[in-house]
CSV table of C-alpha atoms and ligand atoms in Angstrom, one decimal:
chain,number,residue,atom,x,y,z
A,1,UNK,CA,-22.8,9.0,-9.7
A,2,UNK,CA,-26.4,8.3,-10.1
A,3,UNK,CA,-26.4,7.9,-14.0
A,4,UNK,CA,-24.3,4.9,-14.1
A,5,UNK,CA,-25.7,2.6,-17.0
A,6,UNK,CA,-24.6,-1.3,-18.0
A,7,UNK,CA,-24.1,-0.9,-21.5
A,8,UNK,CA,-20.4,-0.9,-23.6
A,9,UNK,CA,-21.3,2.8,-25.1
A,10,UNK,CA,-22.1,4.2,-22.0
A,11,UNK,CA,-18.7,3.0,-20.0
A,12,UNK,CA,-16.5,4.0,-23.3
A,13,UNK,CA,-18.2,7.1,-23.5
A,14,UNK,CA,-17.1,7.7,-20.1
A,15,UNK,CA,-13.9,7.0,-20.6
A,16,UNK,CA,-13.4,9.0,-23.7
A,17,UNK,CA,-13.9,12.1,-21.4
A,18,UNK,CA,-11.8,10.6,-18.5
A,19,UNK,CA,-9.2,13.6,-18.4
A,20,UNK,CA,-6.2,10.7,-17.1
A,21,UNK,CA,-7.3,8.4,-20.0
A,22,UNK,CA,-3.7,8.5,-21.4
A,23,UNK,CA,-1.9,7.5,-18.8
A,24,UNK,CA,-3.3,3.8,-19.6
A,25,UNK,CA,-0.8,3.7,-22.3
A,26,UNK,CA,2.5,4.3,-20.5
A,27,UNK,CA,1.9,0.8,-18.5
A,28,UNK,CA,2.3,-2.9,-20.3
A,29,UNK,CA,-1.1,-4.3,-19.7
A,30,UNK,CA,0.0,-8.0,-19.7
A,31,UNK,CA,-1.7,-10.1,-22.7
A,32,UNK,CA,-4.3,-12.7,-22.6
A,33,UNK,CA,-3.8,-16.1,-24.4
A,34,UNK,CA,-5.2,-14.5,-27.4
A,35,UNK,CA,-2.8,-11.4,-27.5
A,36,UNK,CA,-5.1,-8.8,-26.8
A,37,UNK,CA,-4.7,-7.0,-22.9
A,38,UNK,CA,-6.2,-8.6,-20.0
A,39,UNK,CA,-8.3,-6.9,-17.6
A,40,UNK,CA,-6.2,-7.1,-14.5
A,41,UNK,CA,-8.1,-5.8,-11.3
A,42,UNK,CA,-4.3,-6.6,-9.3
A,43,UNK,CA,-3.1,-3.5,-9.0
A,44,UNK,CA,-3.6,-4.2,-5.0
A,45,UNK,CA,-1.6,-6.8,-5.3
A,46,UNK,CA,1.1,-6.5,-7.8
A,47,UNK,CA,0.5,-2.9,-10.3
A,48,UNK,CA,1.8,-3.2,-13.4
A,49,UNK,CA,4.8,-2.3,-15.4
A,50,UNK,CA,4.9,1.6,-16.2
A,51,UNK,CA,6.8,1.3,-20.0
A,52,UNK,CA,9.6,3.6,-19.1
A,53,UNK,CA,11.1,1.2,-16.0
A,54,UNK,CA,12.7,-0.8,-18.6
A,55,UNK,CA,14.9,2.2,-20.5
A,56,UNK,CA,15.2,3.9,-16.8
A,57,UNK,CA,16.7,0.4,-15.6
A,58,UNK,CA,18.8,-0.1,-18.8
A,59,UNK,CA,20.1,3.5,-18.2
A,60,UNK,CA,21.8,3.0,-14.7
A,61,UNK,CA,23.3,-0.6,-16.4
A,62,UNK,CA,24.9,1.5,-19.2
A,63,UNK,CA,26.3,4.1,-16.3
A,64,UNK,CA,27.4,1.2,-14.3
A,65,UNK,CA,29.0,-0.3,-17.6
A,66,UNK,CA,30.7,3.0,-18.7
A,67,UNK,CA,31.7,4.7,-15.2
A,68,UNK,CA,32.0,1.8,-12.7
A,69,UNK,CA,32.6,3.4,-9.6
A,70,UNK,CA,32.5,6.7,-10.4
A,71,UNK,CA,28.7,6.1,-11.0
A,72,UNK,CA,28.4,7.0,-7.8
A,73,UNK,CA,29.7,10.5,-8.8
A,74,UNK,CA,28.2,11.1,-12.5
A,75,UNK,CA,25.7,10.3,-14.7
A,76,UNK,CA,22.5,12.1,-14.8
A,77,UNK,CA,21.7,11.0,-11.4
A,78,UNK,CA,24.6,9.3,-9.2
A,79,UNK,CA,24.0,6.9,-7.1
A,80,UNK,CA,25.3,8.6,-4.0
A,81,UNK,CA,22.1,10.8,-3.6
A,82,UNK,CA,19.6,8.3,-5.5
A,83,UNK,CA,17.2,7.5,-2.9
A,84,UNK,CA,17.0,11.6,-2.6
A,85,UNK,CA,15.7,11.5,-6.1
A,86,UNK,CA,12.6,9.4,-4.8
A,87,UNK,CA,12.0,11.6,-2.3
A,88,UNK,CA,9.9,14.5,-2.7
A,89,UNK,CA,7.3,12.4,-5.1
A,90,UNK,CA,7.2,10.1,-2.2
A,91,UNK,CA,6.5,12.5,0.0
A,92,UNK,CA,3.8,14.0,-2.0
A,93,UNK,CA,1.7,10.9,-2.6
A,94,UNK,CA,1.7,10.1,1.2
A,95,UNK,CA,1.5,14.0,2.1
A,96,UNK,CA,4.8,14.0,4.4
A,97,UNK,CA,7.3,16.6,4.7
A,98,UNK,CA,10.7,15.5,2.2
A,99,UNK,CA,12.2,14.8,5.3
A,100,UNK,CA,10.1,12.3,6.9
A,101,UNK,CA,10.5,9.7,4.5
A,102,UNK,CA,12.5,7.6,3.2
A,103,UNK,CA,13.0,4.5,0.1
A,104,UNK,CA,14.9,1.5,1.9
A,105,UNK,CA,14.3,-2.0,2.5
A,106,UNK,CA,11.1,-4.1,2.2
A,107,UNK,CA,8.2,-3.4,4.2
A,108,UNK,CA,8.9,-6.5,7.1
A,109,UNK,CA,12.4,-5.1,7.2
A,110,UNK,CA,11.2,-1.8,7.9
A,111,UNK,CA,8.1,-3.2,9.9
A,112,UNK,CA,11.2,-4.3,12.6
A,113,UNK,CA,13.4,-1.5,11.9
A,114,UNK,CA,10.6,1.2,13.1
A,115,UNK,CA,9.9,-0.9,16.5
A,116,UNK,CA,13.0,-1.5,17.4
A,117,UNK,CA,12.8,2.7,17.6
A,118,UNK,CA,9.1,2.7,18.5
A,119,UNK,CA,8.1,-0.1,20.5
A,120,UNK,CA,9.5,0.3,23.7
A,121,UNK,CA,7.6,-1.9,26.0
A,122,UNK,CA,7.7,-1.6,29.8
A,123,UNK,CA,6.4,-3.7,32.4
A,124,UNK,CA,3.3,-1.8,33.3
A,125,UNK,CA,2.6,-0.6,29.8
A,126,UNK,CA,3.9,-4.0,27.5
A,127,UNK,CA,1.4,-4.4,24.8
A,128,UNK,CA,1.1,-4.3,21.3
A,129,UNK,CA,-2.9,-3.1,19.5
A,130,UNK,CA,-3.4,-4.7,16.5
A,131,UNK,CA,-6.5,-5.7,14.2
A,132,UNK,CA,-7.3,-9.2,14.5
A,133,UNK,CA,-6.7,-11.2,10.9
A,134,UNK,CA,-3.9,-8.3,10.5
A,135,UNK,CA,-1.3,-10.0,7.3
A,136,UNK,CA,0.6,-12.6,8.4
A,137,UNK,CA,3.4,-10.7,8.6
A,138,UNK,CA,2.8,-7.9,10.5
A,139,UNK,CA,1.0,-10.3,13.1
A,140,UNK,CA,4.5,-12.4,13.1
A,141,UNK,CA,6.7,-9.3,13.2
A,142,UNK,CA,4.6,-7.9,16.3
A,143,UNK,CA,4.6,-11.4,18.0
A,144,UNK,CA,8.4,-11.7,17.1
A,145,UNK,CA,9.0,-8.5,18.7
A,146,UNK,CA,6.8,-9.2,21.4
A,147,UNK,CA,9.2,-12.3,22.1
A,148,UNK,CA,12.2,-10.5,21.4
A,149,UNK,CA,11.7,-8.2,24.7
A,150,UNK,CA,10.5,-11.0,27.1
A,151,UNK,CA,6.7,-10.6,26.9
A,152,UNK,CA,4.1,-13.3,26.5
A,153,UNK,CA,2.5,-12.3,23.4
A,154,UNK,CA,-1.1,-14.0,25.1
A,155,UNK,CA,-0.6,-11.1,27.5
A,156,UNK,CA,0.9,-8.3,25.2
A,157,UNK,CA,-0.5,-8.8,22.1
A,158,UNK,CA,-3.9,-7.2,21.9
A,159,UNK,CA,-5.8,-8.2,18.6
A,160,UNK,CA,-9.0,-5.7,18.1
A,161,UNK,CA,-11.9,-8.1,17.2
A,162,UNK,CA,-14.4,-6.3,14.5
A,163,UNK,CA,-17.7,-5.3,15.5
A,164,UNK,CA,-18.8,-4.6,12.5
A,165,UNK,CA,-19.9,-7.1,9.8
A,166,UNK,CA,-16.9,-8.8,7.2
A,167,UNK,CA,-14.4,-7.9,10.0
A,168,UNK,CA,-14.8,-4.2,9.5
A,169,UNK,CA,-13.9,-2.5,12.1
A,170,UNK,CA,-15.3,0.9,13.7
A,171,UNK,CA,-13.8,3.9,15.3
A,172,UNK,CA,-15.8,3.0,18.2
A,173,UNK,CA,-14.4,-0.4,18.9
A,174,UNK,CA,-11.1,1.2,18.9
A,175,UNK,CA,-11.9,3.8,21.4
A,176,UNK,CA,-13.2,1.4,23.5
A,177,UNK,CA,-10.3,-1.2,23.1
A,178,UNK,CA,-8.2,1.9,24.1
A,179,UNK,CA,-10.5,2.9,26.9
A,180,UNK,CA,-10.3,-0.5,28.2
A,181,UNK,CA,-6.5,-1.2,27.8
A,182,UNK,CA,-4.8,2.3,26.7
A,183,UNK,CA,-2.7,2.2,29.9
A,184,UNK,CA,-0.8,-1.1,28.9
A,185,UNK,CA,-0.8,-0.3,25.4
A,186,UNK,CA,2.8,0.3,24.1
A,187,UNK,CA,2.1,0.1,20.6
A,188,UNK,CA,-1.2,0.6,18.4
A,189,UNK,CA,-0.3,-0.8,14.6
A,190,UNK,CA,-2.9,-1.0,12.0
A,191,UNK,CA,-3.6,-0.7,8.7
A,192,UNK,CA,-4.5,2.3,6.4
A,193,UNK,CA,-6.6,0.2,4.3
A,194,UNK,CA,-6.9,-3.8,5.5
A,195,UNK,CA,-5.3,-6.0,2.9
A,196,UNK,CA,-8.9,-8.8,2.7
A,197,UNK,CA,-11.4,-6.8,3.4
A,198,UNK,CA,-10.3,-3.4,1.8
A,199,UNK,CA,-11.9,-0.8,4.7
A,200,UNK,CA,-9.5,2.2,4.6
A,201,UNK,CA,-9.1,3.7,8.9
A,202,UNK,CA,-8.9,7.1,9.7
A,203,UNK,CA,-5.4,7.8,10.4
A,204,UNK,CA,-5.9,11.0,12.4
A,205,UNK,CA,-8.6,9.9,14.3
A,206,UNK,CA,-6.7,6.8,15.6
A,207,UNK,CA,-3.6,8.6,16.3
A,208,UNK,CA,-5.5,11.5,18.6
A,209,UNK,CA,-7.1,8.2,20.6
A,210,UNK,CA,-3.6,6.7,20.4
A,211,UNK,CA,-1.7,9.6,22.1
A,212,UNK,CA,-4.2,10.4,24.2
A,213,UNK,CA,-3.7,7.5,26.2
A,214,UNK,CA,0.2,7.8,25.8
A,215,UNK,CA,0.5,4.7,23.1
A,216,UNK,CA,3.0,5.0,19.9
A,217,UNK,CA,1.1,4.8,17.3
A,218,UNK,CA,2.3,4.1,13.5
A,219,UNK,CA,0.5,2.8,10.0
A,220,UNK,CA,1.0,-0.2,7.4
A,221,UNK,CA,0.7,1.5,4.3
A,222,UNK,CA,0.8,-1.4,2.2
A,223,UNK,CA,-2.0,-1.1,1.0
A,224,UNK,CA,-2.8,2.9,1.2
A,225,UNK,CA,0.0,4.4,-0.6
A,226,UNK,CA,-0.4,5.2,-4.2
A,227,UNK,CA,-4.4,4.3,-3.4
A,228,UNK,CA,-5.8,6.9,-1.3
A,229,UNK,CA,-4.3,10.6,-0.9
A,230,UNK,CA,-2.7,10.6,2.8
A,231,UNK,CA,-2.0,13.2,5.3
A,232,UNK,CA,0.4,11.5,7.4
A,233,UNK,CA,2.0,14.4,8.4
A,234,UNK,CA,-1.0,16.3,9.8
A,235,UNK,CA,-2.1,12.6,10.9
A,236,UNK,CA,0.3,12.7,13.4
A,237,UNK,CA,1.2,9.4,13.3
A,238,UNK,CA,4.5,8.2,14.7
A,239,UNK,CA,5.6,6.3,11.9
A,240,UNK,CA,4.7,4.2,8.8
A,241,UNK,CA,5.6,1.6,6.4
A,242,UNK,CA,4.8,0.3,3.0
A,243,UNK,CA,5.9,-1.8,0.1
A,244,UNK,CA,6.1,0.0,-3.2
A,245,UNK,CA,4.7,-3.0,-5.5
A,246,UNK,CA,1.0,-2.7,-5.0
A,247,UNK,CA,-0.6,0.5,-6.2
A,248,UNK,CA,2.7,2.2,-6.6
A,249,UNK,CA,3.3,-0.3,-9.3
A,250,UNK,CA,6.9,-0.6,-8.8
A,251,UNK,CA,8.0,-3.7,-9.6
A,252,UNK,CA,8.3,-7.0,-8.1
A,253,UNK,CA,10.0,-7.1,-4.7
A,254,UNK,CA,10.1,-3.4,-5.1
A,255,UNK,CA,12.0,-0.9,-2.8
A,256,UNK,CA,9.8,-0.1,0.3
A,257,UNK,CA,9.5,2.8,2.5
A,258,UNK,CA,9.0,4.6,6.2
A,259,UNK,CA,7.7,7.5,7.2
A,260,UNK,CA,9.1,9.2,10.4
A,261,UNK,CA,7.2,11.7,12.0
A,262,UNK,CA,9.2,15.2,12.1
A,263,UNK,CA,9.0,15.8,16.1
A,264,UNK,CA,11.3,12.4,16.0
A,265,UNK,CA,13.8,13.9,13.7
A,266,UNK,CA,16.3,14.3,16.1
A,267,UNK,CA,15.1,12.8,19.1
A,268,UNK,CA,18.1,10.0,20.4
A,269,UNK,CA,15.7,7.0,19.8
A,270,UNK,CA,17.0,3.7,20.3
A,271,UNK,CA,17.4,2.4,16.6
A,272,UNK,CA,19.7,-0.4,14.2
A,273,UNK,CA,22.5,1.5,12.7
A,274,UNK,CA,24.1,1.3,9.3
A,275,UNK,CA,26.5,3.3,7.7
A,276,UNK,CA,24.0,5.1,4.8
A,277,UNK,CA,21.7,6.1,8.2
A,278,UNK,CA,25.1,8.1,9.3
A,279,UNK,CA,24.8,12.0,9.1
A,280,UNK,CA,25.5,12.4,5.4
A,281,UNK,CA,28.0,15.3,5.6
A,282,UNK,CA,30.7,13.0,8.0
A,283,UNK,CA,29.6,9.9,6.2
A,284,UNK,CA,32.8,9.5,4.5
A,285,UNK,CA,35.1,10.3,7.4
A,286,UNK,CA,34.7,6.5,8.0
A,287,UNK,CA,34.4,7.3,12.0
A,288,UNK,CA,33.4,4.4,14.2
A,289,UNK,CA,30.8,6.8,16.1
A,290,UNK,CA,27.4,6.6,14.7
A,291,UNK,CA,25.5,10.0,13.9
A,292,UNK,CA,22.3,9.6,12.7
A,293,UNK,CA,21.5,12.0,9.7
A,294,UNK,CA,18.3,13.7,11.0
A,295,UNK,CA,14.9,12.3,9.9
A,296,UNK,CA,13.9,9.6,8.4
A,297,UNK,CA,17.0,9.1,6.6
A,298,UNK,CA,18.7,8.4,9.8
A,299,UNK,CA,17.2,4.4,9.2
A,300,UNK,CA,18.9,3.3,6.6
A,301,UNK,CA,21.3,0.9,6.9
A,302,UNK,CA,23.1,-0.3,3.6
A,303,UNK,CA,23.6,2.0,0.4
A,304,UNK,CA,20.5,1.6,-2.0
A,305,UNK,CA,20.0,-0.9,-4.6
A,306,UNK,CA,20.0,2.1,-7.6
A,307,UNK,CA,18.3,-1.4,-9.9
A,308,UNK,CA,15.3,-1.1,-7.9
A,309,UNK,CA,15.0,2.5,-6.9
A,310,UNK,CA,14.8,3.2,-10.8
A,311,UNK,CA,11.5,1.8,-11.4
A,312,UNK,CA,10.3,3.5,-8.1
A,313,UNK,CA,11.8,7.0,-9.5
A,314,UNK,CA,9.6,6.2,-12.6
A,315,UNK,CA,6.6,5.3,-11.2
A,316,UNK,CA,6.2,8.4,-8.8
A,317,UNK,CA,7.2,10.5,-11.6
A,318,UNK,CA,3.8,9.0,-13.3
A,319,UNK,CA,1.9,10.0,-10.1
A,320,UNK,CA,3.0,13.4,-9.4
A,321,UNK,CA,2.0,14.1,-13.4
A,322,UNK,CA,-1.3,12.8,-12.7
A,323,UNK,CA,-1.8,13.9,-8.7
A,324,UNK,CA,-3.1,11.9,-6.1
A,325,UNK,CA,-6.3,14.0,-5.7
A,326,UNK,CA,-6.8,13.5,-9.3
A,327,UNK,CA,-6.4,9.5,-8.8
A,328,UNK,CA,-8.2,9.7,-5.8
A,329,UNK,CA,-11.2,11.1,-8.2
A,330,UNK,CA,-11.2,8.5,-10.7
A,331,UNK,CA,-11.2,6.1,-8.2
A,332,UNK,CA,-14.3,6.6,-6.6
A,333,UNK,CA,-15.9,6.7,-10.0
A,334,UNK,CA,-14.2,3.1,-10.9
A,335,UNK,CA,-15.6,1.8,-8.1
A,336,UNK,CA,-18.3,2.9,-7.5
A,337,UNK,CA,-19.6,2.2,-10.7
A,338,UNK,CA,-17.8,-1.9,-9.7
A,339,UNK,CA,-20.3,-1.7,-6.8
A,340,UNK,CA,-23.0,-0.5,-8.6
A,341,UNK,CA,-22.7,-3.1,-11.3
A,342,UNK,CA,-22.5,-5.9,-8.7
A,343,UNK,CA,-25.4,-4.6,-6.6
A,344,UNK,CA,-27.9,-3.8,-9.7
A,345,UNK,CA,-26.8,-7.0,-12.0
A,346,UNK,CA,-25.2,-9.5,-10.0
A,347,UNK,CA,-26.5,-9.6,-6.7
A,348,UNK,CA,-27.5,-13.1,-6.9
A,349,UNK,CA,-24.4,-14.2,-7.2
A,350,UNK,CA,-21.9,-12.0,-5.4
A,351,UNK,CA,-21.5,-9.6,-2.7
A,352,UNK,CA,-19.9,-6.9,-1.6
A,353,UNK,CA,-17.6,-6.8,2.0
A,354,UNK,CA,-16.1,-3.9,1.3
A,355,UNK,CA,-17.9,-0.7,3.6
A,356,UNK,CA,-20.2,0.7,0.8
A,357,UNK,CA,-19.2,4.4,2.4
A,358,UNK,CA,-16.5,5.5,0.0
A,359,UNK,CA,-14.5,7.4,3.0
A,360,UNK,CA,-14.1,3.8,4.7
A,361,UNK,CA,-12.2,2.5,1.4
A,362,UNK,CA,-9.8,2.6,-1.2
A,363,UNK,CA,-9.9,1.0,-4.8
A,364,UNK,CA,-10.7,-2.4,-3.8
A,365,UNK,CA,-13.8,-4.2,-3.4
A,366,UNK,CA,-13.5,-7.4,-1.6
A,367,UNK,CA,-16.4,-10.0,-2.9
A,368,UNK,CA,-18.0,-12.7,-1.7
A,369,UNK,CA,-19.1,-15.3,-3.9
A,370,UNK,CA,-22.3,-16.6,-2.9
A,371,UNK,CA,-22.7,-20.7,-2.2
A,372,UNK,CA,-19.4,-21.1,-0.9
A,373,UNK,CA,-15.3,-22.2,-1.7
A,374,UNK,CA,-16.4,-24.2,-4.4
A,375,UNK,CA,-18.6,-21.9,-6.4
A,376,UNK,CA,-16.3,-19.5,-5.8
A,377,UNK,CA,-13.4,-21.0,-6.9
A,378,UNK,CA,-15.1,-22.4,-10.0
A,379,UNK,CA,-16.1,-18.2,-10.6
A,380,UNK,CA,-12.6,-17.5,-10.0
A,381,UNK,CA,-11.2,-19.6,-12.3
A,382,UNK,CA,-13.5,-18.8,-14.7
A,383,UNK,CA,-12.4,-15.2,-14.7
A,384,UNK,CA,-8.9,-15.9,-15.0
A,385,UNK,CA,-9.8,-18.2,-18.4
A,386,UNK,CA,-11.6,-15.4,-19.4
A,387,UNK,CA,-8.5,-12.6,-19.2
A,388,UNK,CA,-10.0,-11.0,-16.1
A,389,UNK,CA,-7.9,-10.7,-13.5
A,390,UNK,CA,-8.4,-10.2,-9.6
A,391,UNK,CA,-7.0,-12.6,-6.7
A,392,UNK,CA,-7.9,-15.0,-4.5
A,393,UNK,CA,-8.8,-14.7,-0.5
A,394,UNK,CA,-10.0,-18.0,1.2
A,395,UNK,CA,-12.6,-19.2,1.9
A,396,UNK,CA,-14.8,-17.5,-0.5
A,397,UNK,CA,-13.5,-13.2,-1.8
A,398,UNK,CA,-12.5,-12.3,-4.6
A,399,UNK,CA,-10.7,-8.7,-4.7
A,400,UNK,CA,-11.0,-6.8,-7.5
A,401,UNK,CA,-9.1,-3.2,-7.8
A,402,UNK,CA,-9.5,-1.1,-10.8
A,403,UNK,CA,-6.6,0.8,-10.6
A,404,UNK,CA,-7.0,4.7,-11.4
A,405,UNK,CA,-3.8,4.9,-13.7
A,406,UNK,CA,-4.6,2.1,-16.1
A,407,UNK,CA,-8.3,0.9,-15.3
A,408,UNK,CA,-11.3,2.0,-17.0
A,409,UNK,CA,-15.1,1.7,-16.6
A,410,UNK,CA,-15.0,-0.7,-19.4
A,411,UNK,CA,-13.1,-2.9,-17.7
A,412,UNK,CA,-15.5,-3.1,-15.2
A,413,UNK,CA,-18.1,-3.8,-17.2
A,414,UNK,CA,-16.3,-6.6,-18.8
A,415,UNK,CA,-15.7,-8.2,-15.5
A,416,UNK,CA,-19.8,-7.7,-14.5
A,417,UNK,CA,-20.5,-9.4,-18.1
A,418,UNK,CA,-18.3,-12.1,-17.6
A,419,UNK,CA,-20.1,-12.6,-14.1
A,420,UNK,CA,-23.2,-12.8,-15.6
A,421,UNK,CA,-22.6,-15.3,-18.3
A,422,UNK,CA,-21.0,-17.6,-16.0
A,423,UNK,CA,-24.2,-17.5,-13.9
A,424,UNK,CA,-26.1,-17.9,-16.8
A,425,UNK,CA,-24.3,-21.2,-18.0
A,426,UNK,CA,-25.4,-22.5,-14.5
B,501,LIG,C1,1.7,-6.7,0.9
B,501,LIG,C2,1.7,-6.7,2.4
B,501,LIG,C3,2.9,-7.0,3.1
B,501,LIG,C4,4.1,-7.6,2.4
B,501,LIG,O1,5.3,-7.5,3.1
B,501,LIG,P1,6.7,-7.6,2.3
B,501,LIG,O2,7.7,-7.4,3.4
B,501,LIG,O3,6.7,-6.5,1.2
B,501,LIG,O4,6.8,-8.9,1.7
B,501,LIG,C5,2.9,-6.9,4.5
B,501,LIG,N1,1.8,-6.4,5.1
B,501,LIG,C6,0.7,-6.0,4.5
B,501,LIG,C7,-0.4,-5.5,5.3
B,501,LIG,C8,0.6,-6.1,3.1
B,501,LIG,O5,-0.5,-5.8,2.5
């Protein structure tokens, strides 16, 4: 948008017209010290509460108080099939056939669950691709692995440098890393938008270069899902993982999730059994043969935890009402006008590491604050005293994500205000 302008009537004008303004009120916007909401930009980190998770949780507690076991049998959605419940909406926001997904586990958990059916190293072709200053623990589950089948992770593990400024990394470099090592490349893992620096990968294109050299190739979602609208199926990617606290604001420690491409859904892959993962219609026969159910369902181990799914069946129910396309809309207009405000008023004092082409993010902008830790932490903290909101990335970033469902321009104009006065006081 080319009109942006830095004044209150302006951004509240906007929002007044915003057509998913009301979904702002079904989530608790924690308070400041002096009671009125904070403007939290940690939606990438932690999203907020949506205010039906509490009645939704309360609900299954009742069923489990009135029925007991048979809870598993009644109630308006027993816990026998709850994880199917999740399903569809989960599939829509990462744009997945139903089948290819599933709600299980935490994303390390499922990290390691999806290699030990994926990553299937051999001695001429051994390696794992990664991004180099991948999370910490997606670099120590691919090491681990590594390890676990005998490799020297100095020889297997294969960390892309960037070649781009702020660690951004280009479709280039990663044709070339492939070019260079495809044939001993097991494995390519990266991100669908990296966690510090916020630049969002083309899925498709990395998984044509993947498979054309014969590597697996699958996606941390982490911080994708619920942020940008996916196309995992058409991707073609092998598999994926996420965690469902971030931008799909489903609670602490929240219930993660895989994806499983459908040309694996009945191949005999190599995978940790459990006895939820067990073809659903013989489940209950008790037999000690393991059948997988087809799909991505075939993963799970352990029957779910229905406390956790619930706010996760809330939450998606809020984005299929509001549609990731929709989101996806509002987000480029939240920040870009973030950028914009940083670029035209603050540019003295911060700067953006974030790729300025809106294809190669998400939400988030990663800033730097200029003259260092100190000043930045000093900035930071400043922020925080203020009710603003946004976390912490040494040496020197601050990330800031206004969320589509409860962020507003305002809020970003608070934050640009609050910049400038602090620079102001020296
Ligand atoms: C948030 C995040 C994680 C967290 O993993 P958990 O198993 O949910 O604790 C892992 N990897 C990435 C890239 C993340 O952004």
């Amino acid at each position: 948008m080319l009109d942006y302008q830095a004044t209150l009537d302006w951004a509240r004008a906007r929002d007044a017209a915003d057509p998913l303004r009301a979904l702002r009120d079904e989530f608790l916007i924690p308070p400041h010290t002096d009671g009125k909401p904070s403007t939290y930009f940690c939606g990438n980190s932690l999203g907020l509460q949506p205010r039906a998770v509490r009645d939704a949780v309360n609900a299954e507690l009742d069923y489990w108080s009135e029925l007991g076991v048979e809870g598993h049998f009644k109630g308006r959605l027993p816990w026998m099939d709850y994880h199917e419940f999740v399903r569809d909406d989960l599939a829509a926001v990462i744009g997945a056939r139903p089948s290819e997904v599933v709600a299980m586990n935490t994303l390390g958990v499922n990290l390691h669950l999806m290699m030990v059916s994926f990553y299937r190293p051999t001695r001429e072709r051994p390696a794992i691709l990664i991004e180099a200053g991948a999370f910490p623990t997606d670099r120590y589950a691919v090491e681990s692995q590594v390890r676990f089948h005998g490799f020297d992770p100095a020889i297997a593990l294969i960390e892309l440098e960037a070649d781009e400024p702020n660690g951004i990394i280009s479709l280039g470099a990663i044709e070339r890393a492939l070019d260079q090592h495809g044939s001993r490349i097991a494995l390519v893992m990266l991100p669908g938008v990296q966690y510090r620096n916020g630049q969002a990968f083309d899925l498709k294109a990395i998984t044509e270069l993947g498979h054309k050299h014969g590597c697996v190739v699958g996606f941390d979602l982490a911080h994708a899902v619920g942020n940008l609208p996916l196309q995992l199926h058409d991707s073609g990617a092998d598999f994926a993982i996420w965690c469902s606290y971030k931008y799909l604001n489903s609670g602490p420690g929240a219930v993660g999730g895989a994806f499983v491409h459908e040309r694996h859904a009945k191949a005999v892959l190599p995978r940790f059994a459990g006895w939820w993962g067990h073809d659903k219609t013989t489940r209950f026969q008790m037999g000690p043969e393991f059948v997988p159910t087809p799909g991505a369902d075939g993963w799970q181990l352990s029957n779910p935890p229905i406390l956790a799914l619930a706010p996760l069946r809330v939450s998606l129910e809020i984005f299929r009402r509001a549609g990731m396309r929709n989101l996806r809309e509002k987000s480029l207009q939240l920040t870009g006008y973030l950028e914009w405000l940083v670029q035209t008023q603050l540019a003295e004092v911060l700067q953006v590491v974030t790729p300025a082409d809106p294809q190669r993010r998400g939400a988030q902008l990663s800033i730097r604050v200029t003259g260092g830790r100190e000043r930045g932490r000093e900035l930071f903290e400043y922020l925080m005293d203020q009710g603003i909101i946004g976390d912490w990335r040494e040496p020197d970033v601050i990330r800031i994500s206004p969320a589509p469902l409860y962020n507003r321009l305002e809020d970003c104009l608070v934050f640009a205000e609050a910049v400038r006065n602090w620079h102001r006081a020296g």
